[in-house]
mmCIF file of C-alpha atoms in Angstrom:
data_model
loop_
_atom_site.group_PDB
_atom_site.id
_atom_site.type_symbol
_atom_site.label_atom_id
_atom_site.label_comp_id
_atom_site.label_asym_id
_atom_site.label_seq_id
_atom_site.Cartn_x
_atom_site.Cartn_y
_atom_site.Cartn_z
ATOM 1 C CA UNK A 53 87.069 9.761 -96.977
ATOM 2 C CA UNK A 54 84.404 11.764 -95.439
ATOM 3 C CA UNK A 55 80.588 10.779 -95.229
ATOM 4 C CA UNK A 56 78.756 12.645 -97.879
ATOM 5 C CA UNK A 57 78.069 15.861 -96.876
ATOM 6 C CA UNK A 58 74.324 15.840 -96.207
ATOM 7 C CA UNK A 59 74.876 12.691 -93.892
ATOM 8 C CA UNK A 60 77.972 14.282 -92.054
ATOM 9 C CA UNK A 61 75.375 17.147 -91.386
ATOM 10 C CA UNK A 62 72.851 15.020 -89.971
ATOM 11 C CA UNK A 63 75.512 13.296 -87.416
ATOM 12 C CA UNK A 64 76.449 16.729 -86.229
ATOM 13 C CA UNK A 65 73.165 17.520 -85.610
ATOM 14 C CA UNK A 66 72.280 14.372 -83.659
ATOM 15 C CA UNK A 67 75.482 15.072 -81.706
ATOM 16 C CA UNK A 68 74.142 18.392 -80.567
ATOM 17 C CA UNK A 69 71.373 16.446 -78.536
ATOM 18 C CA UNK A 70 72.179 15.612 -74.748
ATOM 19 C CA UNK A 71 73.786 11.832 -74.225
ATOM 20 C CA UNK A 72 74.075 11.262 -77.984
ATOM 21 C CA UNK A 73 77.975 10.849 -78.968
ATOM 22 C CA UNK A 74 79.529 10.410 -82.456
ATOM 23 C CA UNK A 75 78.664 6.320 -82.795
ATOM 24 C CA UNK A 76 75.064 6.864 -81.886
ATOM 25 C CA UNK A 77 74.799 9.924 -83.927
ATOM 26 C CA UNK A 78 75.965 7.987 -86.870
ATOM 27 C CA UNK A 79 73.669 5.107 -86.318
ATOM 28 C CA UNK A 80 70.719 7.324 -86.202
ATOM 29 C CA UNK A 81 71.643 9.369 -89.353
ATOM 30 C CA UNK A 82 72.015 6.292 -91.233
ATOM 31 C CA UNK A 83 68.877 4.806 -89.929
ATOM 32 C CA UNK A 84 67.174 8.133 -90.798
ATOM 33 C CA UNK A 85 68.284 7.520 -94.106
ATOM 34 C CA UNK A 86 66.562 4.508 -94.552
ATOM 35 C CA UNK A 87 63.003 5.513 -92.940
ATOM 36 C CA UNK A 88 60.159 6.110 -95.091
ATOM 37 C CA UNK A 89 60.255 9.766 -96.603
ATOM 38 C CA UNK A 90 57.027 10.715 -94.900
ATOM 39 C CA UNK A 91 58.505 10.002 -91.507
ATOM 40 C CA UNK A 92 61.568 11.835 -92.178
ATOM 41 C CA UNK A 93 59.523 14.903 -93.415
ATOM 42 C CA UNK A 94 57.284 14.860 -90.481
ATOM 43 C CA UNK A 95 60.401 14.583 -88.334
ATOM 44 C CA UNK A 96 61.734 17.559 -89.760
ATOM 45 C CA UNK A 97 58.287 19.445 -89.654
ATOM 46 C CA UNK A 98 58.091 18.657 -86.010
ATOM 47 C CA UNK A 99 61.324 20.184 -85.360
ATOM 48 C CA UNK A 100 60.439 23.330 -87.145
ATOM 49 C CA UNK A 101 57.081 23.554 -85.373
ATOM 50 C CA UNK A 102 58.344 22.911 -81.877
ATOM 51 C CA UNK A 103 60.423 26.198 -82.420
ATOM 52 C CA UNK A 104 57.935 28.290 -84.491
ATOM 53 C CA UNK A 105 54.520 27.476 -82.997
ATOM 54 C CA UNK A 106 55.302 27.009 -79.359
ATOM 55 C CA UNK A 107 55.905 30.083 -77.169
ATOM 56 C CA UNK A 108 55.867 30.711 -73.347
ATOM 57 C CA UNK A 109 52.541 31.773 -71.923
ATOM 58 C CA UNK A 110 52.694 35.273 -70.736
ATOM 59 C CA UNK A 111 50.977 34.634 -67.534
ATOM 60 C CA UNK A 112 52.448 31.445 -66.207
ATOM 61 C CA UNK A 113 55.431 30.631 -68.488
ATOM 62 C CA UNK A 114 54.073 27.326 -69.391
ATOM 63 C CA UNK A 115 54.850 25.960 -72.960
ATOM 64 C CA UNK A 116 51.836 26.537 -75.100
ATOM 65 C CA UNK A 117 50.236 27.145 -78.572
ATOM 66 C CA UNK A 118 47.947 29.726 -77.583
ATOM 67 C CA UNK A 119 48.664 32.910 -75.200
ATOM 68 C CA UNK A 120 47.414 32.755 -72.411
ATOM 69 C CA UNK A 121 47.964 28.961 -72.265
ATOM 70 C CA UNK A 122 44.800 26.413 -71.846
ATOM 71 C CA UNK A 123 45.364 26.286 -68.050
ATOM 72 C CA UNK A 124 45.617 30.085 -67.261
ATOM 73 C CA UNK A 125 42.508 30.646 -69.655
ATOM 74 C CA UNK A 126 40.478 27.895 -68.185
ATOM 75 C CA UNK A 127 37.708 29.428 -66.003
ATOM 76 C CA UNK A 128 37.018 26.386 -63.917
ATOM 77 C CA UNK A 129 40.543 26.050 -62.388
ATOM 78 C CA UNK A 130 40.934 27.177 -58.832
ATOM 79 C CA UNK A 131 42.688 30.798 -58.855
ATOM 80 C CA UNK A 132 43.590 30.726 -55.245
ATOM 81 C CA UNK A 133 46.494 28.491 -55.845
ATOM 82 C CA UNK A 134 49.742 28.739 -57.862
ATOM 83 C CA UNK A 135 52.126 25.832 -58.125
ATOM 84 C CA UNK A 136 55.560 27.140 -58.936
ATOM 85 C CA UNK A 137 57.532 24.417 -60.952
ATOM 86 C CA UNK A 138 61.049 24.457 -62.429
ATOM 87 C CA UNK A 139 60.190 23.147 -66.097
ATOM 88 C CA UNK A 140 57.236 22.859 -68.362
ATOM 89 C CA UNK A 141 57.626 19.114 -68.094
ATOM 90 C CA UNK A 142 56.759 19.318 -64.310
ATOM 91 C CA UNK A 143 53.451 21.028 -65.407
ATOM 92 C CA UNK A 144 52.583 17.904 -67.379
ATOM 93 C CA UNK A 145 53.748 15.710 -64.453
ATOM 94 C CA UNK A 146 51.124 17.195 -62.011
ATOM 95 C CA UNK A 147 48.364 17.351 -64.889
ATOM 96 C CA UNK A 148 48.792 13.644 -65.561
ATOM 97 C CA UNK A 149 48.420 13.229 -61.634
ATOM 98 C CA UNK A 150 45.075 14.829 -62.213
ATOM 99 C CA UNK A 151 44.201 16.077 -58.608
ATOM 100 C CA UNK A 152 45.486 19.424 -58.892
ATOM 101 C CA UNK A 153 43.137 22.055 -60.302
ATOM 102 C CA UNK A 154 44.873 25.447 -59.274
ATOM 103 C CA UNK A 155 47.101 27.356 -61.669
ATOM 104 C CA UNK A 156 50.993 27.147 -62.358
ATOM 105 C CA UNK A 157 54.016 29.319 -62.711
ATOM 106 C CA UNK A 158 56.991 27.862 -64.624
ATOM 107 C CA UNK A 159 60.424 29.361 -63.564
ATOM 108 C CA UNK A 160 62.232 27.739 -66.597
ATOM 109 C CA UNK A 161 65.156 27.110 -64.244
ATOM 110 C CA UNK A 162 66.493 27.423 -60.679
ATOM 111 C CA UNK A 163 68.858 29.735 -59.215
ATOM 112 C CA UNK A 164 72.423 28.697 -59.440
ATOM 113 C CA UNK A 165 74.917 31.485 -58.847
ATOM 114 C CA UNK A 166 77.842 29.018 -59.872
ATOM 115 C CA UNK A 167 76.410 28.812 -63.418
ATOM 116 C CA UNK A 168 75.626 32.710 -63.564
ATOM 117 C CA UNK A 169 71.720 32.076 -63.151
ATOM 118 C CA UNK A 170 70.295 34.653 -60.644
ATOM 119 C CA UNK A 171 66.829 36.008 -60.145
ATOM 120 C CA UNK A 172 67.070 37.910 -63.500
ATOM 121 C CA UNK A 173 67.491 34.847 -65.480
ATOM 122 C CA UNK A 174 64.564 32.805 -64.552
ATOM 123 C CA UNK A 175 60.779 33.457 -64.385
ATOM 124 C CA UNK A 176 60.683 34.918 -60.879
ATOM 125 C CA UNK A 177 59.874 38.647 -61.558
ATOM 126 C CA UNK A 178 56.631 37.576 -63.499
ATOM 127 C CA UNK A 179 55.605 35.649 -60.370
ATOM 128 C CA UNK A 180 55.971 38.778 -58.158
ATOM 129 C CA UNK A 181 54.024 40.835 -60.648
ATOM 130 C CA UNK A 182 51.340 38.299 -61.066
ATOM 131 C CA UNK A 183 50.672 37.919 -57.302
ATOM 132 C CA UNK A 184 50.706 41.763 -56.947
ATOM 133 C CA UNK A 185 47.856 42.040 -59.503
ATOM 134 C CA UNK A 186 45.977 39.028 -58.710
ATOM 135 C CA UNK A 187 43.837 39.224 -55.336
ATOM 136 C CA UNK A 188 42.660 35.739 -55.806
ATOM 137 C CA UNK A 189 45.981 34.002 -54.915
ATOM 138 C CA UNK A 190 45.899 32.684 -51.198
ATOM 139 C CA UNK A 191 48.484 29.887 -51.460
ATOM 140 C CA UNK A 192 51.701 29.368 -53.371
ATOM 141 C CA UNK A 193 53.155 25.870 -53.582
ATOM 142 C CA UNK A 194 56.806 25.663 -54.180
ATOM 143 C CA UNK A 195 56.963 22.411 -56.324
ATOM 144 C CA UNK A 196 60.712 22.524 -57.064
ATOM 145 C CA UNK A 197 63.338 19.485 -57.129
ATOM 146 C CA UNK A 198 64.708 18.712 -53.590
ATOM 147 C CA UNK A 199 68.533 19.530 -55.005
ATOM 148 C CA UNK A 200 70.519 22.231 -53.370
ATOM 149 C CA UNK A 201 69.617 24.639 -56.159
ATOM 150 C CA UNK A 202 65.751 23.983 -56.044
ATOM 151 C CA UNK A 203 65.987 24.329 -52.176
ATOM 152 C CA UNK A 204 67.531 27.580 -52.265
ATOM 153 C CA UNK A 205 65.357 28.986 -55.067
ATOM 154 C CA UNK A 206 62.384 27.826 -52.874
ATOM 155 C CA UNK A 207 63.925 29.501 -49.776
ATOM 156 C CA UNK A 208 64.551 32.777 -51.952
ATOM 157 C CA UNK A 209 61.002 32.825 -53.457
ATOM 158 C CA UNK A 210 59.345 32.229 -49.925
ATOM 159 C CA UNK A 211 61.360 35.302 -48.451
ATOM 160 C CA UNK A 212 59.929 37.451 -51.060
ATOM 161 C CA UNK A 213 56.505 36.623 -51.060
ATOM 162 C CA UNK A 214 55.587 35.624 -47.482
ATOM 163 C CA UNK A 215 55.565 39.320 -46.233
ATOM 164 C CA UNK A 216 52.680 39.723 -48.473
ATOM 165 C CA UNK A 217 50.532 37.580 -46.258
ATOM 166 C CA UNK A 218 50.335 34.297 -48.627
ATOM 167 C CA UNK A 219 50.380 31.051 -47.573
ATOM 168 C CA UNK A 220 53.693 29.675 -48.956
ATOM 169 C CA UNK A 221 53.982 25.537 -48.852
ATOM 170 C CA UNK A 222 56.490 22.954 -50.200
ATOM 171 C CA UNK A 223 55.942 19.476 -51.065
ATOM 172 C CA UNK A 224 56.299 16.755 -48.842
ATOM 173 C CA UNK A 225 59.530 15.077 -48.635
ATOM 174 C CA UNK A 226 59.896 11.411 -47.589
ATOM 175 C CA UNK A 227 60.258 7.760 -48.830
ATOM 176 C CA UNK A 228 58.911 7.372 -52.329
ATOM 177 C CA UNK A 229 56.030 4.957 -52.573
ATOM 178 C CA UNK A 230 57.302 1.501 -53.291
ATOM 179 C CA UNK A 231 60.873 2.068 -52.215
ATOM 180 C CA UNK A 232 62.828 0.378 -49.548
ATOM 181 C CA UNK A 233 63.856 2.090 -46.367
ATOM 182 C CA UNK A 234 67.108 0.219 -46.645
ATOM 183 C CA UNK A 235 68.160 2.179 -49.731
ATOM 184 C CA UNK A 236 66.893 5.341 -48.904
ATOM 185 C CA UNK A 237 69.409 8.113 -48.393
ATOM 186 C CA UNK A 238 70.164 9.876 -45.022
ATOM 187 C CA UNK A 239 68.363 13.129 -45.951
ATOM 188 C CA UNK A 240 65.399 11.459 -47.173
ATOM 189 C CA UNK A 241 65.224 9.391 -44.183
ATOM 190 C CA UNK A 242 65.692 12.228 -41.907
ATOM 191 C CA UNK A 243 62.710 14.053 -43.931
ATOM 192 C CA UNK A 244 60.821 11.139 -43.746
ATOM 193 C CA UNK A 245 60.919 11.053 -39.672
ATOM 194 C CA UNK A 246 60.537 14.928 -39.279
ATOM 195 C CA UNK A 247 57.235 14.837 -41.456
ATOM 196 C CA UNK A 248 55.775 11.598 -39.885
ATOM 197 C CA UNK A 249 52.189 11.874 -39.869
ATOM 198 C CA UNK A 250 49.566 10.273 -37.343
ATOM 199 C CA UNK A 251 47.517 7.072 -38.360
ATOM 200 C CA UNK B 252 46.322 16.748 -70.135
ATOM 201 C CA UNK B 253 48.358 16.113 -72.946
ATOM 202 C CA UNK B 254 51.540 17.928 -74.165
ATOM 203 C CA UNK B 255 50.947 20.581 -76.821
ATOM 204 C CA UNK B 256 50.683 18.984 -80.264
ATOM 205 C CA UNK B 257 53.825 20.253 -81.650
ATOM 206 C CA UNK B 258 56.018 18.881 -78.707
ATOM 207 C CA UNK B 259 53.860 15.491 -78.854
ATOM 208 C CA UNK B 260 54.673 15.043 -82.565
ATOM 209 C CA UNK B 261 58.279 15.631 -81.965
ATOM 210 C CA UNK B 262 58.109 12.938 -79.184
ATOM 211 C CA UNK B 263 56.549 10.486 -81.667
ATOM 212 C CA UNK B 264 59.273 11.147 -84.201
ATOM 213 C CA UNK B 265 62.052 10.742 -81.750
ATOM 214 C CA UNK B 266 60.390 7.695 -80.647
ATOM 215 C CA UNK B 267 60.759 6.108 -84.303
ATOM 216 C CA UNK B 268 64.630 6.042 -84.045
ATOM 217 C CA UNK B 269 66.364 2.827 -82.748
ATOM 218 C CA UNK B 270 66.748 2.578 -79.042
ATOM 219 C CA UNK B 271 64.765 5.736 -78.194
ATOM 220 C CA UNK B 272 61.935 5.168 -75.823
ATOM 221 C CA UNK B 273 59.353 7.451 -74.652
ATOM 222 C CA UNK B 274 61.317 8.909 -71.774
ATOM 223 C CA UNK B 275 64.509 9.871 -73.768
ATOM 224 C CA UNK B 276 62.335 11.036 -76.637
ATOM 225 C CA UNK B 277 60.692 13.560 -74.187
ATOM 226 C CA UNK B 278 63.718 14.627 -72.738
ATOM 227 C CA UNK B 279 65.239 14.945 -76.432
ATOM 228 C CA UNK B 280 62.230 16.891 -77.756
ATOM 229 C CA UNK B 281 62.185 19.405 -74.844
ATOM 230 C CA UNK B 282 65.882 19.853 -75.164
ATOM 231 C CA UNK B 283 65.308 20.617 -79.059
ATOM 232 C CA UNK B 284 62.756 23.070 -78.018
ATOM 233 C CA UNK B 285 65.354 25.008 -76.097
ATOM 234 C CA UNK B 286 68.187 24.791 -78.681
ATOM 235 C CA UNK B 287 68.996 28.000 -80.811
ATOM 236 C CA UNK B 288 66.691 28.358 -83.871
ATOM 237 C CA UNK B 289 69.446 28.009 -86.317
ATOM 238 C CA UNK B 290 70.583 24.667 -84.956
ATOM 239 C CA UNK B 291 66.853 23.286 -85.090
ATOM 240 C CA UNK B 292 66.651 24.602 -88.542
ATOM 241 C CA UNK B 293 69.602 23.095 -89.653
ATOM 242 C CA UNK B 294 68.514 19.780 -88.156
ATOM 243 C CA UNK B 295 65.514 19.817 -89.985
ATOM 244 C CA UNK B 296 67.293 20.697 -93.189
ATOM 245 C CA UNK B 297 69.597 17.924 -92.597
ATOM 246 C CA UNK B 298 66.940 15.380 -92.450
ATOM 247 C CA UNK B 299 65.209 16.462 -95.347
ATOM 248 C CA UNK B 300 68.479 16.568 -97.352
ATOM 249 C CA UNK B 301 69.609 13.081 -96.326
ATOM 250 C CA UNK B 302 66.442 11.931 -97.964
ATOM 251 C CA UNK B 303 66.622 14.394 -100.949
ATOM 252 C CA UNK B 304 70.066 14.440 -101.806
ATOM 253 C CA UNK B 305 71.683 11.087 -101.302
ATOM 254 C CA UNK B 306 70.939 8.232 -103.641
ATOM 255 C CA UNK B 307 72.457 4.867 -104.313
ATOM 256 C CA UNK B 308 75.368 4.769 -106.766
ATOM 257 C CA UNK B 309 74.113 3.107 -109.881
ATOM 258 C CA UNK B 310 77.411 0.994 -110.234
ATOM 259 C CA UNK B 311 78.101 0.072 -106.591
ATOM 260 C CA UNK B 312 75.257 0.874 -104.622
ATOM 261 C CA UNK B 313 77.080 3.205 -102.176
ATOM 262 C CA UNK B 314 75.487 6.252 -100.811
ATOM 263 C CA UNK B 315 76.267 9.299 -102.703
ATOM 264 C CA UNK B 316 75.303 12.683 -103.856
ATOM 265 C CA UNK B 317 76.670 12.234 -107.622
ATOM 266 C CA UNK B 318 76.137 9.181 -109.735
ATOM 267 C CA UNK B 319 78.328 7.228 -110.125
ATOM 268 C CA UNK B 320 79.824 7.888 -106.750
ATOM 269 C CA UNK B 321 83.550 9.495 -106.038
ATOM 270 C CA UNK B 322 84.873 5.827 -105.664
ATOM 271 C CA UNK B 323 83.395 4.436 -108.989
ATOM 272 C CA UNK B 324 84.380 7.524 -110.886
ATOM 273 C CA UNK B 325 87.781 7.957 -109.544
ATOM 274 C CA UNK B 326 90.241 6.874 -112.428
ATOM 275 C CA UNK B 327 93.114 6.279 -109.828
ATOM 276 C CA UNK B 328 91.309 3.455 -108.137
ATOM 277 C CA UNK B 329 92.330 -0.350 -108.772
ATOM 278 C CA UNK B 330 89.530 -1.900 -111.153
ATOM 279 C CA UNK B 331 90.705 -5.226 -110.469
ATOM 280 C CA UNK B 332 89.405 -5.841 -107.246
ATOM 281 C CA UNK B 333 85.782 -5.303 -105.755
ATOM 282 C CA UNK B 334 85.133 -5.659 -102.031
ATOM 283 C CA UNK B 335 81.379 -6.577 -101.417
ATOM 284 C CA UNK B 336 80.042 -5.260 -98.247
ATOM 285 C CA UNK B 337 76.820 -5.309 -96.382
ATOM 286 C CA UNK B 338 76.310 -1.466 -95.668
ATOM 287 C CA UNK B 339 77.418 2.008 -96.752
ATOM 288 C CA UNK B 340 78.796 2.551 -93.358
ATOM 289 C CA UNK B 341 81.164 -0.472 -94.141
ATOM 290 C CA UNK B 342 82.650 1.458 -97.135
ATOM 291 C CA UNK B 343 83.446 4.395 -94.571
ATOM 292 C CA UNK B 344 85.234 1.948 -92.173
ATOM 293 C CA UNK B 345 87.536 0.580 -94.942
ATOM 294 C CA UNK B 346 88.092 3.994 -96.507
ATOM 295 C CA UNK B 347 89.017 5.349 -93.060
ATOM 296 C CA UNK B 348 91.473 2.261 -92.616
ATOM 297 C CA UNK B 349 93.242 3.991 -95.956
ATOM 298 C CA UNK B 350 94.935 0.884 -97.227
ATOM 299 C CA UNK B 351 92.545 -0.245 -99.960
ATOM 300 C CA UNK B 352 92.450 1.229 -102.975
ATOM 301 C CA UNK B 353 89.930 -1.003 -105.111
ATOM 302 C CA UNK B 354 86.186 -0.780 -105.631
ATOM 303 C CA UNK B 355 83.363 -1.614 -103.666
ATOM 304 C CA UNK B 356 80.108 -3.092 -103.963
ATOM 305 C CA UNK B 357 77.137 -2.475 -101.259
ATOM 306 C CA UNK B 358 74.605 -5.232 -100.819
ATOM 307 C CA UNK B 359 72.390 -3.060 -98.498
ATOM 308 C CA UNK B 360 71.607 -6.246 -96.384
ATOM 309 C CA UNK B 361 72.506 -9.984 -96.218
ATOM 310 C CA UNK B 362 70.447 -13.130 -97.019
ATOM 311 C CA UNK B 363 68.127 -13.779 -94.350
ATOM 312 C CA UNK B 364 65.318 -16.268 -95.379
ATOM 313 C CA UNK B 365 63.708 -16.220 -91.753
ATOM 314 C CA UNK B 366 63.106 -12.423 -92.388
ATOM 315 C CA UNK B 367 61.905 -12.883 -96.080
ATOM 316 C CA UNK B 368 65.303 -11.465 -97.513
ATOM 317 C CA UNK B 369 66.342 -13.450 -100.483
ATOM 318 C CA UNK B 370 68.605 -12.800 -103.428
ATOM 319 C CA UNK B 371 66.234 -10.436 -105.079
ATOM 320 C CA UNK B 372 65.790 -8.209 -101.976
ATOM 321 C CA UNK B 373 69.654 -7.146 -101.860
ATOM 322 C CA UNK B 374 72.047 -5.785 -104.393
ATOM 323 C CA UNK B 375 73.351 -8.999 -105.777
ATOM 324 C CA UNK B 376 71.911 -9.116 -109.306
ATOM 325 C CA UNK B 377 73.760 -5.834 -109.815
ATOM 326 C CA UNK B 378 77.132 -7.391 -108.762
ATOM 327 C CA UNK B 379 76.648 -10.238 -111.314
ATOM 328 C CA UNK B 380 75.660 -7.740 -114.154
ATOM 329 C CA UNK B 381 78.697 -5.705 -113.205
ATOM 330 C CA UNK B 382 81.152 -8.704 -113.301
ATOM 331 C CA UNK B 383 79.771 -9.803 -116.724
ATOM 332 C CA UNK B 384 80.277 -6.220 -118.137
ATOM 333 C CA UNK B 385 83.535 -5.486 -116.384
ATOM 334 C CA UNK B 386 86.673 -7.536 -117.954
ATOM 335 C CA UNK B 387 89.087 -5.504 -115.297
ATOM 336 C CA UNK B 388 87.756 -7.404 -112.281
ATOM 337 C CA UNK B 389 90.046 -10.336 -111.315
ATOM 338 C CA UNK B 390 89.231 -10.569 -107.349
ATOM 339 C CA UNK B 391 86.120 -10.271 -105.163
ATOM 340 C CA UNK B 392 86.606 -9.785 -101.534
ATOM 341 C CA UNK B 393 83.838 -10.606 -99.505
ATOM 342 C CA UNK B 394 83.977 -8.419 -96.432
ATOM 343 C CA UNK B 395 80.901 -9.447 -95.071
ATOM 344 C CA UNK B 396 80.077 -9.810 -91.193
ATOM 345 C CA UNK B 397 81.032 -12.931 -89.374
ATOM 346 C CA UNK B 398 77.242 -13.586 -88.388
ATOM 347 C CA UNK B 399 75.370 -16.696 -89.841
ATOM 348 C CA UNK B 400 73.601 -14.519 -92.433
ATOM 349 C CA UNK B 401 76.827 -12.918 -93.384
ATOM 350 C CA UNK B 402 78.567 -16.366 -93.855
ATOM 351 C CA UNK B 403 75.878 -17.765 -95.948
ATOM 352 C CA UNK B 404 75.591 -14.699 -97.971
ATOM 353 C CA UNK B 405 79.143 -15.032 -98.757
ATOM 354 C CA UNK B 406 78.920 -18.626 -99.534
ATOM 355 C CA UNK B 407 75.975 -17.995 -101.917
ATOM 356 C CA UNK B 408 77.692 -15.328 -103.872
ATOM 357 C CA UNK B 409 80.799 -17.255 -104.028
ATOM 358 C CA UNK B 410 79.161 -20.031 -105.612
ATOM 359 C CA UNK B 411 77.612 -17.904 -108.178
ATOM 360 C CA UNK B 412 80.837 -15.996 -109.321
ATOM 361 C CA UNK B 413 83.654 -18.524 -108.791
ATOM 362 C CA UNK B 414 82.598 -20.478 -112.065
ATOM 363 C CA UNK B 415 83.451 -17.361 -114.073
ATOM 364 C CA UNK B 416 87.260 -17.803 -112.871
ATOM 365 C CA UNK B 417 87.414 -14.879 -110.310
ATOM 366 C CA UNK B 418 89.297 -15.187 -107.456
ATOM 367 C CA UNK B 419 87.093 -14.801 -104.377
ATOM 368 C CA UNK B 420 88.528 -14.259 -100.929
ATOM 369 C CA UNK B 421 87.155 -13.285 -97.667
ATOM 370 C CA UNK B 422 88.555 -11.539 -94.710
ATOM 371 C CA UNK B 423 90.815 -13.102 -92.106
ATOM 372 C CA UNK B 424 89.008 -14.289 -89.178
ATOM 373 C CA UNK B 425 91.065 -14.465 -85.851
ATOM 374 C CA UNK B 426 91.766 -12.653 -82.663
ATOM 375 C CA UNK B 427 90.907 -8.858 -82.685
ATOM 376 C CA UNK B 428 94.135 -6.823 -82.086
ATOM 377 C CA UNK B 429 94.401 -6.066 -78.385
ATOM 378 C CA UNK B 430 92.041 -8.834 -77.315
ATOM 379 C CA UNK B 431 92.428 -11.526 -74.681
ATOM 380 C CA UNK B 432 92.555 -14.963 -75.875
ATOM 381 C CA UNK B 433 91.032 -15.851 -72.484
ATOM 382 C CA UNK B 434 87.937 -13.940 -73.438
ATOM 383 C CA UNK B 435 87.630 -14.917 -77.133
ATOM 384 C CA UNK B 436 84.746 -17.316 -78.196
ATOM 385 C CA UNK B 437 85.209 -20.754 -79.301
ATOM 386 C CA UNK B 438 84.578 -20.250 -83.034
ATOM 387 C CA UNK B 439 87.003 -17.045 -83.077
ATOM 388 C CA UNK B 440 89.748 -19.353 -81.422
ATOM 389 C CA UNK B 441 89.073 -22.186 -83.792
ATOM 390 C CA UNK B 442 89.520 -19.674 -86.792
ATOM 391 C CA UNK B 443 92.515 -18.229 -85.355
ATOM 392 C CA UNK B 444 94.249 -21.572 -85.237
ATOM 393 C CA UNK B 445 93.175 -22.581 -88.701
ATOM 394 C CA UNK B 446 94.361 -19.565 -90.109
ATOM 395 C CA UNK B 447 97.724 -19.291 -88.266
ATOM 396 C CA UNK B 448 100.591 -17.794 -90.088
ATOM 397 C CA UNK B 449 104.214 -18.362 -90.153
ATOM 398 C CA UNK B 450 106.446 -15.873 -88.488
#
């Protein structure tokens, strides 16, 4: 005997999410069945809305309800700095930090030739166009993850835009605050020593 | 800065599921945003359907699209045996086993006075009514989990229905097949010895 069709379908849907296997999906589906109807309807509506109401900002690629996004259209933000990040989630992380008031550019990925992701597949072209149009930009901060793909994407972008006379920087690498030197990996330690600062 | 409203709502919805905290909910919400539109729409529809199309069978309490459910309305099933289980998921487990062809009764919970769950809160009354109406029933199998609540619920039901002359049984307790005696808990070992069978 199979599960009744509606619950089998819900299990299938949960299984499409990352890190959720059949057992967890089944548990979640049965749990959802016992949730208050309003909660389930809200959940369904939120899923539809997230696809329908959100789009990418035509300027920076950030996820937004309005276009251009709240950051690009904010006249108070410092237009001389553009921080290049991999994902919209990274924008949120820096905004929550609260000390950066420049603009962003979201790549929606990193170069990864092994996975068939070249410069055309991510948001690099729009960055170049944007820098050519925008005289105000003076510094580009490459805030990409320090994975091999992130590093090589940073190198690639740096080579493209440096000739235009822009200042190109990347985030400091070193020991995470609160971490143990004992457990830091070799490359992190090397970067921490190379980038040491005077007290 | 907060997440755009649609994604914040979706994160909230994911967080209502068991075992999903804020970080996981955020990851799932962003993942859902990047899923194909058809998959997201199917997911939303499955959530709505699971609330709207499924109901409890008026005879046995199992989750079903039609009432009475496929098991209760199947003329081939053995009507002399009723297996009492805690949840609809348990029905699926026994059906997948494939060797039981009697009927079921789903309690949708167990007695738990500490949590305010008494006989009125679970599906016990309908079991009594059903047994009074149905002359065919000869055996009731109490297939409840061997938790303190499951055991006391089994005791409670047994005392209610035994006087009517029904055979009341419970599942064998003992060592799980493939498990190690070394790691079995004391109560399981005790039950395994008490319930030993002749070869």
